[in-house]
């Protein structure tokens, strides 16, 4: 299913880990926008959509 052997949806970090590492969210967004299988990209978009828009560790 995956076009890249180094990338597997089953091995993605959880939402909290992604939210704490903005660079990782940007990398996943790039993968979601890249050409590839629609099902794989849809899974990435769903994962990214569940992330909070607030920056981790800032303010109340």
Coordinates of C-alpha atoms in Angstrom, one line a residue:
X1 CA 0.0 0.0 0.0
X2 CA 2.8 2.5 0.8
X3 CA 4.8 3.9 -2.0
X4 CA 7.8 4.5 0.3
X5 CA 9.3 1.6 2.3
X6 CA 10.4 3.9 5.0
X7 CA 6.9 5.2 5.5
X8 CA 4.1 3.1 7.1
X9 CA 0.8 4.4 8.4
X10 CA 0.9 1.8 11.1
X11 CA 4.2 3.3 12.5
X12 CA 3.0 6.9 12.7
X13 CA 3.5 8.6 16.1
X14 CA 0.3 9.4 18.1
X15 CA -1.4 12.8 17.8
X16 CA 0.2 14.2 21.0
X17 CA 3.7 13.4 19.7
X18 CA 2.9 15.1 16.4
X19 CA 1.4 18.1 18.1
X20 CA 4.6 18.6 20.2
X21 CA 6.8 18.4 17.1
X22 CA 5.7 21.0 14.5
X23 CA 8.4 19.8 12.1
X24 CA 6.8 16.4 12.1
X25 CA 3.3 17.8 11.3
X26 CA 4.8 19.7 8.4
X27 CA 6.5 16.6 7.1
X28 CA 3.3 14.6 7.3
X29 CA 1.4 17.4 5.6
X30 CA 3.9 17.3 2.7
X31 CA 3.4 13.6 2.4
X32 CA -0.4 14.1 2.3
X33 CA -0.1 16.6 -0.5
X34 CA 2.4 14.6 -2.6
X35 CA 1.2 12.3 -5.4
X36 CA 0.4 8.8 -4.3
X37 CA -2.4 6.5 -3.3
X38 CA -5.5 8.3 -2.3
X39 CA -6.2 6.0 0.6
X40 CA -2.8 6.6 2.1
X41 CA -3.1 10.4 1.7
X42 CA -6.6 10.4 3.2
X43 CA -5.3 8.6 6.3
X44 CA -2.7 11.2 6.7
X45 CA -5.2 14.0 6.3
X46 CA -7.5 12.5 8.9
X47 CA -4.6 12.2 11.3
X48 CA -3.6 15.8 10.8
X49 CA -7.2 17.0 11.1
X50 CA -7.4 15.6 14.6
X51 CA -4.5 17.8 15.8
X52 CA -5.1 20.8 17.9
X53 CA -4.5 24.2 16.3
X54 CA -3.0 25.5 19.6
X55 CA 0.8 25.5 19.8
X56 CA 2.0 23.0 22.4
X57 CA 3.5 24.4 25.6
X58 CA 2.3 28.0 25.0
X59 CA -0.1 29.9 27.2
X60 CA -3.0 28.6 29.3

